[in-house]
């Protein structure tokens, strides 16, 4: 009589045992890293400190971008107003105007200068005036400095077109400097984000185990082992019954 089984669970059992043991090792390693002051934990803490430094640098860079955008917007408004001053100056220096007309143009010039002074005085970030300041933004391992001149138009005169033109050129240079600083800060944020991502990945490889997935894998392997063991037990029982019948 030929005795046999339809399914041999032993190879599958060996595979699942190996998977279960590996999952259990991951869980044990993760617990050890959390419970003991090991060298791996020390390295993980150092990497976390680096991530914190880079993250604060990223916050500073974003604050800097916001500050520069406010300053840039104010400079754009000043440039438009400076163009108005130039137009009024050209209009004023026209011999065809009578004194009343010239006085009206001069009054408009004075109001424009007052509005520009108001713009400069009220342009601020987080309660700090921006014009006439030299902010520096720490990015963790580096820094970016900016310089925003005061650019007061109070000394401008309606009959001095050269002075108005020089002021407009100062505004253009300040706008270019602000744009350059803004671009530098934007580039820094991209670099910091990349560094944070890479550093976090390195920390994950050293210190983190995906406990939920690992435990799930352990449970699945354990369940498959239970099934395999039940199958073997059933097959052994059948075999024993067959042998008993043959011997009886």
CSV table of C-alpha atoms in Angstrom, one decimal:
chain,number,residue,atom,x,y,z
A,1,UNK,CA,0.0,0.0,0.0
A,2,UNK,CA,1.3,3.5,-0.9
A,3,UNK,CA,1.2,6.1,1.8
A,4,UNK,CA,1.5,9.8,0.9
A,5,UNK,CA,0.3,13.3,1.4
A,6,UNK,CA,-1.1,15.9,-1.0
A,7,UNK,CA,1.0,18.7,0.4
A,8,UNK,CA,4.3,19.0,2.1
A,9,UNK,CA,4.3,22.0,4.5
A,10,UNK,CA,7.9,21.8,5.7
A,11,UNK,CA,9.5,24.1,3.0
A,12,UNK,CA,6.9,26.7,3.6
A,13,UNK,CA,7.4,26.3,7.3
A,14,UNK,CA,11.1,27.0,7.0
A,15,UNK,CA,10.5,30.1,4.9
A,16,UNK,CA,7.9,31.5,7.4
A,17,UNK,CA,10.2,30.7,10.3
A,18,UNK,CA,13.0,32.7,8.7
A,19,UNK,CA,10.6,35.6,8.0
A,20,UNK,CA,9.3,35.6,11.5
A,21,UNK,CA,12.7,35.5,13.1
A,22,UNK,CA,13.8,38.5,10.9
A,23,UNK,CA,10.7,40.5,11.9
A,24,UNK,CA,11.3,39.7,15.5
A,25,UNK,CA,14.9,40.8,15.2
A,26,UNK,CA,13.8,44.2,13.8
A,27,UNK,CA,11.3,44.7,16.6
A,28,UNK,CA,14.0,43.8,19.2
A,29,UNK,CA,16.5,46.2,17.5
A,30,UNK,CA,14.0,49.0,17.5
A,31,UNK,CA,13.2,48.5,21.2
A,32,UNK,CA,16.9,48.3,22.1
A,33,UNK,CA,17.5,51.6,20.3
A,34,UNK,CA,14.7,53.2,22.2
A,35,UNK,CA,15.6,51.7,25.6
A,36,UNK,CA,19.4,51.8,25.6
A,37,UNK,CA,22.0,54.5,25.1
A,38,UNK,CA,23.8,52.7,22.4
A,39,UNK,CA,26.2,54.1,19.8
A,40,UNK,CA,23.5,53.9,17.2
A,41,UNK,CA,21.2,55.9,19.4
A,42,UNK,CA,24.0,58.5,19.9
A,43,UNK,CA,24.5,58.8,16.2
A,44,UNK,CA,20.7,59.0,15.7
A,45,UNK,CA,20.5,61.8,18.2
A,46,UNK,CA,23.3,63.7,16.5
A,47,UNK,CA,21.5,63.4,13.2
A,48,UNK,CA,18.3,64.6,14.8
A,49,UNK,CA,20.2,67.7,16.1
A,50,UNK,CA,21.4,68.3,12.6
A,51,UNK,CA,17.9,68.0,11.2
A,52,UNK,CA,16.6,70.5,13.9
A,53,UNK,CA,19.4,73.0,12.9
A,54,UNK,CA,18.6,72.7,9.2
A,55,UNK,CA,14.8,73.0,9.9
A,56,UNK,CA,15.4,76.2,11.9
A,57,UNK,CA,17.6,77.5,9.1
A,58,UNK,CA,14.7,76.7,6.7
A,59,UNK,CA,12.3,78.7,8.9
A,60,UNK,CA,14.8,81.6,8.9
A,61,UNK,CA,15.1,81.5,5.2
A,62,UNK,CA,11.4,81.6,4.7
A,63,UNK,CA,11.1,84.6,7.1
A,64,UNK,CA,13.9,86.3,5.0
A,65,UNK,CA,12.0,85.7,1.8
A,66,UNK,CA,8.8,87.3,3.3
A,67,UNK,CA,10.9,90.2,4.5
A,68,UNK,CA,12.5,90.8,1.2
A,69,UNK,CA,9.1,90.5,-0.6
A,70,UNK,CA,7.7,93.3,1.6
A,71,UNK,CA,10.8,95.5,1.0
A,72,UNK,CA,10.5,94.7,-2.8
A,73,UNK,CA,6.9,95.7,-2.9
A,74,UNK,CA,7.7,99.0,-1.1
A,75,UNK,CA,10.5,99.7,-3.5
A,76,UNK,CA,8.2,99.1,-6.5
A,77,UNK,CA,5.8,101.7,-5.0
A,78,UNK,CA,8.6,104.1,-4.4
A,79,UNK,CA,9.8,103.7,-8.0
A,80,UNK,CA,6.4,104.5,-9.4
A,81,UNK,CA,6.2,107.6,-7.1
A,82,UNK,CA,9.7,108.6,-8.2
A,83,UNK,CA,8.6,108.5,-11.8
A,84,UNK,CA,5.8,110.8,-10.8
A,85,UNK,CA,8.3,113.2,-9.2
A,86,UNK,CA,10.3,113.1,-12.4
A,87,UNK,CA,7.2,113.9,-14.5
A,88,UNK,CA,6.2,116.8,-12.1
A,89,UNK,CA,9.8,118.2,-12.3
A,90,UNK,CA,9.7,118.2,-16.1
A,91,UNK,CA,6.3,119.8,-16.0
A,92,UNK,CA,7.4,122.4,-13.5
A,93,UNK,CA,10.4,123.5,-15.5
A,94,UNK,CA,8.2,124.7,-18.3
A,95,UNK,CA,8.3,128.4,-19.0
A,96,UNK,CA,4.8,128.3,-20.5
A,97,UNK,CA,3.3,127.8,-17.0
A,98,UNK,CA,2.2,130.7,-14.9
A,99,UNK,CA,2.9,131.0,-11.2
A,100,UNK,CA,-0.4,129.6,-10.1
A,101,UNK,CA,0.1,126.5,-12.3
A,102,UNK,CA,3.7,126.1,-11.1
A,103,UNK,CA,2.5,126.3,-7.5
A,104,UNK,CA,0.0,123.6,-8.1
A,105,UNK,CA,2.7,121.3,-9.6
A,106,UNK,CA,5.0,122.0,-6.7
A,107,UNK,CA,2.2,121.2,-4.2
A,108,UNK,CA,1.6,117.9,-6.0
A,109,UNK,CA,5.4,117.2,-5.8
A,110,UNK,CA,5.4,117.9,-2.1
A,111,UNK,CA,2.5,115.5,-1.5
A,112,UNK,CA,4.2,112.8,-3.5
A,113,UNK,CA,7.4,113.2,-1.4
A,114,UNK,CA,5.3,113.0,1.8
A,115,UNK,CA,3.6,109.8,0.6
A,116,UNK,CA,7.0,108.3,-0.2
A,117,UNK,CA,8.3,109.2,3.3
A,118,UNK,CA,5.2,107.6,4.8
A,119,UNK,CA,5.9,104.4,2.7
A,120,UNK,CA,9.5,104.2,4.0
A,121,UNK,CA,8.5,104.8,7.6
A,122,UNK,CA,5.7,102.3,7.7
A,123,UNK,CA,7.3,99.5,5.8
A,124,UNK,CA,8.2,96.9,8.4
A,125,UNK,CA,8.4,93.2,9.2
A,126,UNK,CA,7.5,91.8,12.6
A,127,UNK,CA,7.5,95.3,14.0
A,128,UNK,CA,10.9,96.2,12.6
A,129,UNK,CA,11.4,99.0,10.1
A,130,UNK,CA,13.1,97.7,6.9
A,131,UNK,CA,14.5,100.8,5.3
A,132,UNK,CA,17.9,101.6,6.7
A,133,UNK,CA,18.4,98.1,8.1
A,134,UNK,CA,20.9,95.3,7.5
A,135,UNK,CA,19.3,92.0,8.3
A,136,UNK,CA,21.2,88.7,8.5
A,137,UNK,CA,19.5,85.4,8.1
A,138,UNK,CA,21.2,82.3,9.8
A,139,UNK,CA,20.7,79.2,7.7
A,140,UNK,CA,22.2,76.8,10.2
A,141,UNK,CA,25.6,76.1,8.6
A,142,UNK,CA,25.7,79.4,6.7
A,143,UNK,CA,24.0,82.8,6.5
A,144,UNK,CA,22.8,85.4,4.1
A,145,UNK,CA,23.0,89.2,4.7
A,146,UNK,CA,21.0,91.9,3.2
A,147,UNK,CA,21.2,95.7,3.1
A,148,UNK,CA,18.3,98.0,2.6
A,149,UNK,CA,19.2,101.8,2.4
A,150,UNK,CA,17.0,104.4,4.0
A,151,UNK,CA,16.3,106.1,0.6
A,152,UNK,CA,14.5,109.1,2.0
A,153,UNK,CA,13.3,111.5,-0.7
A,154,UNK,CA,13.0,114.5,1.6
A,155,UNK,CA,16.0,116.3,0.1
A,156,UNK,CA,14.7,116.1,-3.4
A,157,UNK,CA,13.8,119.3,-5.1
A,158,UNK,CA,11.4,119.9,-8.0
A,159,UNK,CA,13.9,122.0,-9.9
A,160,UNK,CA,16.7,119.4,-9.6
A,161,UNK,CA,16.0,116.8,-12.2
A,162,UNK,CA,19.6,115.4,-11.8
A,163,UNK,CA,18.9,114.7,-8.1
A,164,UNK,CA,15.6,113.0,-8.9
A,165,UNK,CA,17.3,110.8,-11.5
A,166,UNK,CA,20.1,109.9,-9.1
A,167,UNK,CA,17.4,108.9,-6.5
A,168,UNK,CA,15.6,106.7,-9.1
A,169,UNK,CA,18.9,105.0,-9.9
A,170,UNK,CA,19.4,104.3,-6.1
A,171,UNK,CA,15.9,102.8,-6.0
A,172,UNK,CA,16.8,100.6,-9.0
A,173,UNK,CA,20.0,99.4,-7.4
A,174,UNK,CA,18.2,98.6,-4.1
A,175,UNK,CA,15.5,96.6,-6.0
A,176,UNK,CA,18.3,94.6,-7.8
A,177,UNK,CA,20.0,93.9,-4.4
A,178,UNK,CA,16.7,92.8,-2.8
A,179,UNK,CA,16.0,90.6,-5.8
A,180,UNK,CA,19.4,89.0,-5.6
A,181,UNK,CA,19.0,88.4,-1.8
A,182,UNK,CA,15.5,86.9,-2.4
A,183,UNK,CA,16.9,84.5,-5.1
A,184,UNK,CA,19.7,83.5,-2.7
A,185,UNK,CA,17.2,82.7,0.0
A,186,UNK,CA,14.9,80.7,-2.3
A,187,UNK,CA,17.9,78.7,-3.5
A,188,UNK,CA,18.9,78.2,0.2
A,189,UNK,CA,15.4,76.8,1.0
A,190,UNK,CA,15.7,74.3,-1.9
A,191,UNK,CA,19.1,73.2,-0.6
A,192,UNK,CA,17.9,73.0,3.0
A,193,UNK,CA,14.9,70.9,2.1
A,194,UNK,CA,17.1,68.5,0.2
A,195,UNK,CA,19.5,68.2,3.1
A,196,UNK,CA,16.7,67.7,5.6
A,197,UNK,CA,15.2,64.9,3.4
A,198,UNK,CA,18.5,63.1,3.0
A,199,UNK,CA,19.5,63.5,6.6
A,200,UNK,CA,16.1,62.2,7.8
A,201,UNK,CA,16.5,59.2,5.5
A,202,UNK,CA,19.9,58.5,7.0
A,203,UNK,CA,18.4,58.7,10.5
A,204,UNK,CA,15.6,56.4,9.5
A,205,UNK,CA,18.1,53.8,8.3
A,206,UNK,CA,20.0,53.9,11.6
A,207,UNK,CA,17.3,54.3,14.3
A,208,UNK,CA,13.8,53.7,13.0
A,209,UNK,CA,11.9,50.6,12.3
A,210,UNK,CA,8.4,50.7,10.9
A,211,UNK,CA,6.9,48.9,13.9
A,212,UNK,CA,3.4,48.6,12.6
A,213,UNK,CA,4.5,46.9,9.4
A,214,UNK,CA,7.1,44.8,11.2
A,215,UNK,CA,4.6,43.6,13.8
A,216,UNK,CA,2.1,42.8,11.1
A,217,UNK,CA,4.7,40.8,9.2
A,218,UNK,CA,5.6,38.9,12.4
A,219,UNK,CA,1.9,38.1,13.1
A,220,UNK,CA,1.4,36.9,9.5
A,221,UNK,CA,4.4,34.7,9.6
A,222,UNK,CA,3.4,33.3,13.0
A,223,UNK,CA,-0.1,32.6,11.7
A,224,UNK,CA,1.3,30.7,8.6
A,225,UNK,CA,3.5,28.7,11.0
A,226,UNK,CA,0.5,27.8,13.1
A,227,UNK,CA,-1.3,26.6,10.0
A,228,UNK,CA,1.7,24.6,8.8
A,229,UNK,CA,2.1,23.0,12.2
A,230,UNK,CA,-1.6,22.0,12.3
A,231,UNK,CA,-1.2,20.5,8.8
A,232,UNK,CA,1.8,18.5,9.9
A,233,UNK,CA,-0.1,17.3,13.0
A,234,UNK,CA,-3.0,16.3,10.9
A,235,UNK,CA,-0.8,14.5,8.4
A,236,UNK,CA,1.0,12.6,11.2
A,237,UNK,CA,-2.4,11.6,12.7
A,238,UNK,CA,-3.6,10.3,9.3
A,239,UNK,CA,-0.3,8.4,8.8
A,240,UNK,CA,-0.6,6.9,12.3
A,241,UNK,CA,-4.1,5.7,11.6
A,242,UNK,CA,-3.0,4.2,8.2
A,243,UNK,CA,-0.1,2.3,9.9
A,244,UNK,CA,-2.4,1.0,12.6
A,245,UNK,CA,-4.8,-0.3,10.1
A,246,UNK,CA,-2.0,-2.1,8.2
A,247,UNK,CA,-0.6,-3.6,11.3
A,248,UNK,CA,-4.0,-4.6,12.6
